PDB file of C-alpha atoms in Angstrom:
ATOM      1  CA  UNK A   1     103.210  57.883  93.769  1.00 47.00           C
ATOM      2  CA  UNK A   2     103.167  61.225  92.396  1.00 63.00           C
ATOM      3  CA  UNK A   3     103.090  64.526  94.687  1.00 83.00           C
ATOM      4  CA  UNK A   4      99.813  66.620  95.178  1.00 87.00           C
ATOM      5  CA  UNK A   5      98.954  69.376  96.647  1.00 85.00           C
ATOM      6  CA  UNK A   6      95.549  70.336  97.868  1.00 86.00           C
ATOM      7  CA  UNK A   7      94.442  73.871  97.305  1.00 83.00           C
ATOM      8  CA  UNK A   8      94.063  75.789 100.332  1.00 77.00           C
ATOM      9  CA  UNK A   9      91.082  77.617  99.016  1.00 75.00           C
ATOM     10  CA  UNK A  10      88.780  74.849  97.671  1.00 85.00           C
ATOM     11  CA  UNK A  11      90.555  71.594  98.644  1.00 86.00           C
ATOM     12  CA  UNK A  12      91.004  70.380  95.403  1.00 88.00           C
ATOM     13  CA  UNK A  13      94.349  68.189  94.954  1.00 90.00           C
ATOM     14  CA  UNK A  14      96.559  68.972  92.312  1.00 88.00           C
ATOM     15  CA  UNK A  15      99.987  68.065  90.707  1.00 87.00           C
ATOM     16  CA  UNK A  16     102.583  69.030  92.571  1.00 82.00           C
ATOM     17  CA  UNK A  17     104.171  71.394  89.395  1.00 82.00           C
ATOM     18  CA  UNK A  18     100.996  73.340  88.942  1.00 82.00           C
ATOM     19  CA  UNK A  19     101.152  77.251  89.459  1.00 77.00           C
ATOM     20  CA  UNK A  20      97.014  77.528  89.817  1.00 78.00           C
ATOM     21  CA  UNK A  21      94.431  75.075  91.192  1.00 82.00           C
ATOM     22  CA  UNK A  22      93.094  73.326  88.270  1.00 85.00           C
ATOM     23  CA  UNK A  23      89.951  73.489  90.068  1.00 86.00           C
ATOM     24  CA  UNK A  24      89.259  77.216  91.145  1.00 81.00           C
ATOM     25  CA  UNK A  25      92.389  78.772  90.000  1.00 74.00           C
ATOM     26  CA  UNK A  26      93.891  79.987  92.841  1.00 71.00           C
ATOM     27  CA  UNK A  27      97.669  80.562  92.375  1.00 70.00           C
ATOM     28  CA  UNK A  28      99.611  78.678  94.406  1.00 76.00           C
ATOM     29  CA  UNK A  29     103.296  79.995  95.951  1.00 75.00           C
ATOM     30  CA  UNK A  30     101.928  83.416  97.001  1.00 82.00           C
ATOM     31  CA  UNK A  31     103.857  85.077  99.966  1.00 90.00           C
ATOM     32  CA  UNK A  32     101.871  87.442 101.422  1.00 94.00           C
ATOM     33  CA  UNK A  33     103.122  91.054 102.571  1.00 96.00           C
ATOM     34  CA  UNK A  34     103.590  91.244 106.470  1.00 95.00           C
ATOM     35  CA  UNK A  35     101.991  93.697 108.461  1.00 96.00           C
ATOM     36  CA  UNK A  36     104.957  95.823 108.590  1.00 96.00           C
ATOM     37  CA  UNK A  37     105.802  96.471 105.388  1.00 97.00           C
ATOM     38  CA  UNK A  38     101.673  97.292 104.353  1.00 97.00           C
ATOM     39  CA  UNK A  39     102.340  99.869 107.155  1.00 96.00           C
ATOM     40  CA  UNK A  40     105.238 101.387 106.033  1.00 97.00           C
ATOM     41  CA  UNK A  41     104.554 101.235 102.287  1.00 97.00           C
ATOM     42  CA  UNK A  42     101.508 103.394 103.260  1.00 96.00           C
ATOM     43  CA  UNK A  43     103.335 105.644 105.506  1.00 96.00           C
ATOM     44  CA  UNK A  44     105.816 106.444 102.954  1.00 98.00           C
ATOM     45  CA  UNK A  45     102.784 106.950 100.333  1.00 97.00           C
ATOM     46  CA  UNK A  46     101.103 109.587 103.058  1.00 95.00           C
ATOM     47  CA  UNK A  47     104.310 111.333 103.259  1.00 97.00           C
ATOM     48  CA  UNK A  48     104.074 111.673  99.006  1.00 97.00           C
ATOM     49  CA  UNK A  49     100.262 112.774  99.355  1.00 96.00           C
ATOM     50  CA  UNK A  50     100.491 115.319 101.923  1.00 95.00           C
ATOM     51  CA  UNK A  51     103.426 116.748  99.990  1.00 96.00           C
ATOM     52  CA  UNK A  52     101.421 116.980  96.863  1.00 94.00           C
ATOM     53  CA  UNK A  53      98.875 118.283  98.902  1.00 93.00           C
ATOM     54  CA  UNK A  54     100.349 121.413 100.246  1.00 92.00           C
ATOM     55  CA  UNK A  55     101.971 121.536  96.414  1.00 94.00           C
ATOM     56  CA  UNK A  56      98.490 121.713  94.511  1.00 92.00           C
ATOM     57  CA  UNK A  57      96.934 123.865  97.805  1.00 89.00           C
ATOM     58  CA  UNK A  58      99.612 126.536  96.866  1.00 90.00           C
ATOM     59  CA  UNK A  59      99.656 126.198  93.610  1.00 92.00           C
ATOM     60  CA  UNK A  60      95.276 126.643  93.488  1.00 88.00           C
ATOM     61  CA  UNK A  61      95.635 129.340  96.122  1.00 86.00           C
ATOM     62  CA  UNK A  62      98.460 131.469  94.002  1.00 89.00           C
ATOM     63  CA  UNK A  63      95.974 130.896  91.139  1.00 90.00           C
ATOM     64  CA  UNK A  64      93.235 132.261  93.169  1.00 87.00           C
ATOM     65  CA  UNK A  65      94.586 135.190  94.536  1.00 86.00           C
ATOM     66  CA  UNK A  66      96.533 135.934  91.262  1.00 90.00           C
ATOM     67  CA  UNK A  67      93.057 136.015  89.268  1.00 90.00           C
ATOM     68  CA  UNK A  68      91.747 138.644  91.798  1.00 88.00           C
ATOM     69  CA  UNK A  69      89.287 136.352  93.828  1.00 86.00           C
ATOM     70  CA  UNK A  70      88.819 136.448  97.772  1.00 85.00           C
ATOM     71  CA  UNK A  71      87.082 133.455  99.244  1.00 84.00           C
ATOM     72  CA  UNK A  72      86.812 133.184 103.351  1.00 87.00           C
ATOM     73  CA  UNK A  73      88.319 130.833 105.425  1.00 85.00           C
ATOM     74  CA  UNK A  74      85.168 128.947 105.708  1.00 88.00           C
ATOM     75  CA  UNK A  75      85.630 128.520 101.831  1.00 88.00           C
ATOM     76  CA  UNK A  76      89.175 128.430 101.721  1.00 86.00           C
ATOM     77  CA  UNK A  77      89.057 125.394 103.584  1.00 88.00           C
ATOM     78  CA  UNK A  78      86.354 123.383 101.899  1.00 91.00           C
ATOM     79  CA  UNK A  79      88.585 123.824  98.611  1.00 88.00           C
ATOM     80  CA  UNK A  80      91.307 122.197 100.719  1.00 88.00           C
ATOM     81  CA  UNK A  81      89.414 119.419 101.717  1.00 91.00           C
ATOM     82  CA  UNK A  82      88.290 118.759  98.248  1.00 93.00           C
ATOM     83  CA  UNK A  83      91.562 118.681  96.943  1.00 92.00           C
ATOM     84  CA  UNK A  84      92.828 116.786  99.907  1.00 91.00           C
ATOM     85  CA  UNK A  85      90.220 114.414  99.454  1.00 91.00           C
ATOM     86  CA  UNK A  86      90.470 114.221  95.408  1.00 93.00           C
ATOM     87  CA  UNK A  87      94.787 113.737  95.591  1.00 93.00           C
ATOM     88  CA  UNK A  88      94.416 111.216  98.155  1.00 91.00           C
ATOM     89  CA  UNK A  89      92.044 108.833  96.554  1.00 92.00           C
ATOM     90  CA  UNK A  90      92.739 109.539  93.426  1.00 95.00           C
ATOM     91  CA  UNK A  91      96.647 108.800  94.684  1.00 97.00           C
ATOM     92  CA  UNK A  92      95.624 105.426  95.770  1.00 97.00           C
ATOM     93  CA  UNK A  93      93.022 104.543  92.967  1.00 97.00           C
ATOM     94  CA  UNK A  94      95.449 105.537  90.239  1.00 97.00           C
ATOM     95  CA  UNK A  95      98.361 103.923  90.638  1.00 97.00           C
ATOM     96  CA  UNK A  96      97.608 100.618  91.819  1.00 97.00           C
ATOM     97  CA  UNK A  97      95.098 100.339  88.439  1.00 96.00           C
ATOM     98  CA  UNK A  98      97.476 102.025  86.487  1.00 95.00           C
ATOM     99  CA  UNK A  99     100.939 100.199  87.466  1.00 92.00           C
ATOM    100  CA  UNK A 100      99.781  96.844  88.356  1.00 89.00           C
ATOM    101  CA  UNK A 101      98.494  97.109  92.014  1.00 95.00           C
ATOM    102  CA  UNK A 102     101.823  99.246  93.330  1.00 97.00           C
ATOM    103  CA  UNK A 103     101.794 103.126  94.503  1.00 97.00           C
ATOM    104  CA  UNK A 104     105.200 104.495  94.577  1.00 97.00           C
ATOM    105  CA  UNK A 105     105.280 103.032  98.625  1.00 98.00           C
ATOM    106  CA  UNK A 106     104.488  99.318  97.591  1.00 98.00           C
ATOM    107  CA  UNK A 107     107.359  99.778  94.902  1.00 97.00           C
ATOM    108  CA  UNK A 108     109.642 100.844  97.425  1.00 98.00           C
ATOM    109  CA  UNK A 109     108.951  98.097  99.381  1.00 97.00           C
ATOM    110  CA  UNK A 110     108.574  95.316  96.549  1.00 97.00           C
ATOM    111  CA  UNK A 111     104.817  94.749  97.571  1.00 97.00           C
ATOM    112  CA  UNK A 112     101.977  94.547  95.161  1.00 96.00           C
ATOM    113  CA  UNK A 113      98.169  94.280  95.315  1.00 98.00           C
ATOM    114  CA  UNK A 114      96.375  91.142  92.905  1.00 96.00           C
ATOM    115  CA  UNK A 115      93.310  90.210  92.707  1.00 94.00           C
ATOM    116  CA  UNK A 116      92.818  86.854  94.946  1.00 92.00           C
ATOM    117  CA  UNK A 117      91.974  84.226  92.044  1.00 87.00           C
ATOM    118  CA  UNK A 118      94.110  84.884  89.551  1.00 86.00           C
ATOM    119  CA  UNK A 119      96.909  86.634  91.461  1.00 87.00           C
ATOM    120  CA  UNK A 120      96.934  89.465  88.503  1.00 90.00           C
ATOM    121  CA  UNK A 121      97.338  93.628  88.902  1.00 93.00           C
ATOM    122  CA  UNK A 122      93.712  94.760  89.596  1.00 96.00           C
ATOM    123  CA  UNK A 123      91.723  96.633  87.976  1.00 95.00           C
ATOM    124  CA  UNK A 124      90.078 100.564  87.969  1.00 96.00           C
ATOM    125  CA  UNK A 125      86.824  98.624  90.098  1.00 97.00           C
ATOM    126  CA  UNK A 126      88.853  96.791  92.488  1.00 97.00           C
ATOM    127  CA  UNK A 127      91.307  99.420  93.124  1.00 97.00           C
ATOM    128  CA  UNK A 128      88.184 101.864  93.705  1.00 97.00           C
ATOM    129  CA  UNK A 129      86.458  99.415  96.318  1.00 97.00           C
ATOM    130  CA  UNK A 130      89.176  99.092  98.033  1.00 96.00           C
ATOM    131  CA  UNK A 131      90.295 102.388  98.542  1.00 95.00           C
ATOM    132  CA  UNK A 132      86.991 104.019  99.195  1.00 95.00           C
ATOM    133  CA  UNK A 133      86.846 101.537 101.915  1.00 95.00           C
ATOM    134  CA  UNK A 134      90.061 102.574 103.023  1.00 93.00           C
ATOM    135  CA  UNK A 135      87.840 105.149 105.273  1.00 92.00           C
ATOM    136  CA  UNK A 136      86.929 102.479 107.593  1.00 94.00           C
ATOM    137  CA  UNK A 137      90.368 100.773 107.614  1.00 92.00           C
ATOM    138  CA  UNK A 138      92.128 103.817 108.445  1.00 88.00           C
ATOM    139  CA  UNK A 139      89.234 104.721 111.667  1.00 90.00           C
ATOM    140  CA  UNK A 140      91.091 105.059 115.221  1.00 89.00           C
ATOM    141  CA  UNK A 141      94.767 105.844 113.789  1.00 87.00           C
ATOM    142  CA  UNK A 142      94.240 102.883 110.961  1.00 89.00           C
ATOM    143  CA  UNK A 143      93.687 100.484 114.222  1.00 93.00           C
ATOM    144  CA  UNK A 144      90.736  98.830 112.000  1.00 95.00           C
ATOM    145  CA  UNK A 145      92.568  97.641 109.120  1.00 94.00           C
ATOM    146  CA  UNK A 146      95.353  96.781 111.378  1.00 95.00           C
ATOM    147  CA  UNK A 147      93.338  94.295 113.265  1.00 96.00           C
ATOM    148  CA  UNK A 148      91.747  92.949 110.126  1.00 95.00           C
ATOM    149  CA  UNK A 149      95.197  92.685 108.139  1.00 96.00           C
ATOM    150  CA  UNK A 150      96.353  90.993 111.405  1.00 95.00           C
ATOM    151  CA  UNK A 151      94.107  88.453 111.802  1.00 95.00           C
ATOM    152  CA  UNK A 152      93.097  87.069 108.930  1.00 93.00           C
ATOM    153  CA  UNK A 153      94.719  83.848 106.986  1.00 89.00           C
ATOM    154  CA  UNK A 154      95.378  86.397 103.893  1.00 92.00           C
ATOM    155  CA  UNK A 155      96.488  89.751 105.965  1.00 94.00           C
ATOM    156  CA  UNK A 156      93.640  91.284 103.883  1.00 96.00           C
ATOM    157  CA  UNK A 157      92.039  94.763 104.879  1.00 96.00           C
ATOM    158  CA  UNK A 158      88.343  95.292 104.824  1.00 96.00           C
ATOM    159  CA  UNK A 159      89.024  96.919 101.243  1.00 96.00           C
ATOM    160  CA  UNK A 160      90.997  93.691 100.107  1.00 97.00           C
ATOM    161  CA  UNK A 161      87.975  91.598 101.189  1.00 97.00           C
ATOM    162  CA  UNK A 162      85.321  93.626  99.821  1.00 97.00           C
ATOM    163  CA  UNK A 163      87.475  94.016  96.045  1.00 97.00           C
ATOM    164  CA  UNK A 164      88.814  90.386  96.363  1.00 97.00           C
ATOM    165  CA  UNK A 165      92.528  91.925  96.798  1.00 97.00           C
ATOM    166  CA  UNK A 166      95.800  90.419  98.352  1.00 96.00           C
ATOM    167  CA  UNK A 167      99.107  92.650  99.057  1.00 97.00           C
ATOM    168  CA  UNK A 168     101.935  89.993  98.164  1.00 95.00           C
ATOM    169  CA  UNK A 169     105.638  90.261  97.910  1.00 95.00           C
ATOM    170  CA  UNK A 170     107.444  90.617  95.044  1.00 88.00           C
TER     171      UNK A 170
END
């Protein structure tokens, strides 16, 4: 009698030495990041973003100023929201296309976002799904995608869902 397993995902049995389902592919082994350490991945990544933020604010405004232009507070602060707006996503869209699904906070904490089948880095279209959705996750002090990541079988976000994601350990 040999040893199976049956893939969670499509029910499928397969030999006990296989990595994916033979069936739908799904990797098999994955350990997915707790609750805790999505959290505190992200905090650390906020801290880095609202540094850069104030960093590239004062850098623009010096520019500004330094080229002899004078914009009101009402504009003043629409070019910081912009740029708040544009380091932020483009933070989180980046890096986790660019190094294999980890901002400098997953690396920290040896976490990493695949894509759900084939438990590779993602891609520029998955990483931009899932951050743009990142909006409704992070409503009522993140409280949304805190909810979601805790209760669901895959701690997945509403982003993670939408862009077929998974945050897994390293």
């Amino acid at each position: 009698m040999t040893n199976e397993i049956t893939c969670p995902k499509c029910g499928t049995l397969n030999p006990s030495e296989a990595d994916f389902c033979q069936n739908c592919g799904k990797k098999f082994g994955i350990e997915y990041a707790s609750l805790g350490q999505r959290i505190g991945a992200c905090l650390l990544d906020l801290i880095i973003i609202v540094i850069g933020i104030f960093i590239i604010i004062w850098i623009v405004s010096y520019l500004i100023v330094s080229l002899g232009f004078y914009l009101s507070s009402s504009e003043t602060y629409w070019v910081g929201v912009v740029i708040g707006f544009l380091v932020e996503f483009g933070y989180f869209i980046f890096l986790e296309a660019a190094s294999k699904g980890q901002t400098l906070g997953k690396m920290a904490l040896s976490i990493r976002v695949v894509d759900k089948d084939t438990g590779e880095g993602i891609g520029w279209g998955q990483s931009l799904i899932r951050n743009l959705l990142r909006i409704i996750d992070f409503l009522f002090a993140g409280l949304i995608g805190i909810i979601l990541i805790a209760s669901s079988d895959e701690n997945q976000r509403l982003g993670d869902k939408a862009a077929n994601t998974i945050v897994i350990k390293e």
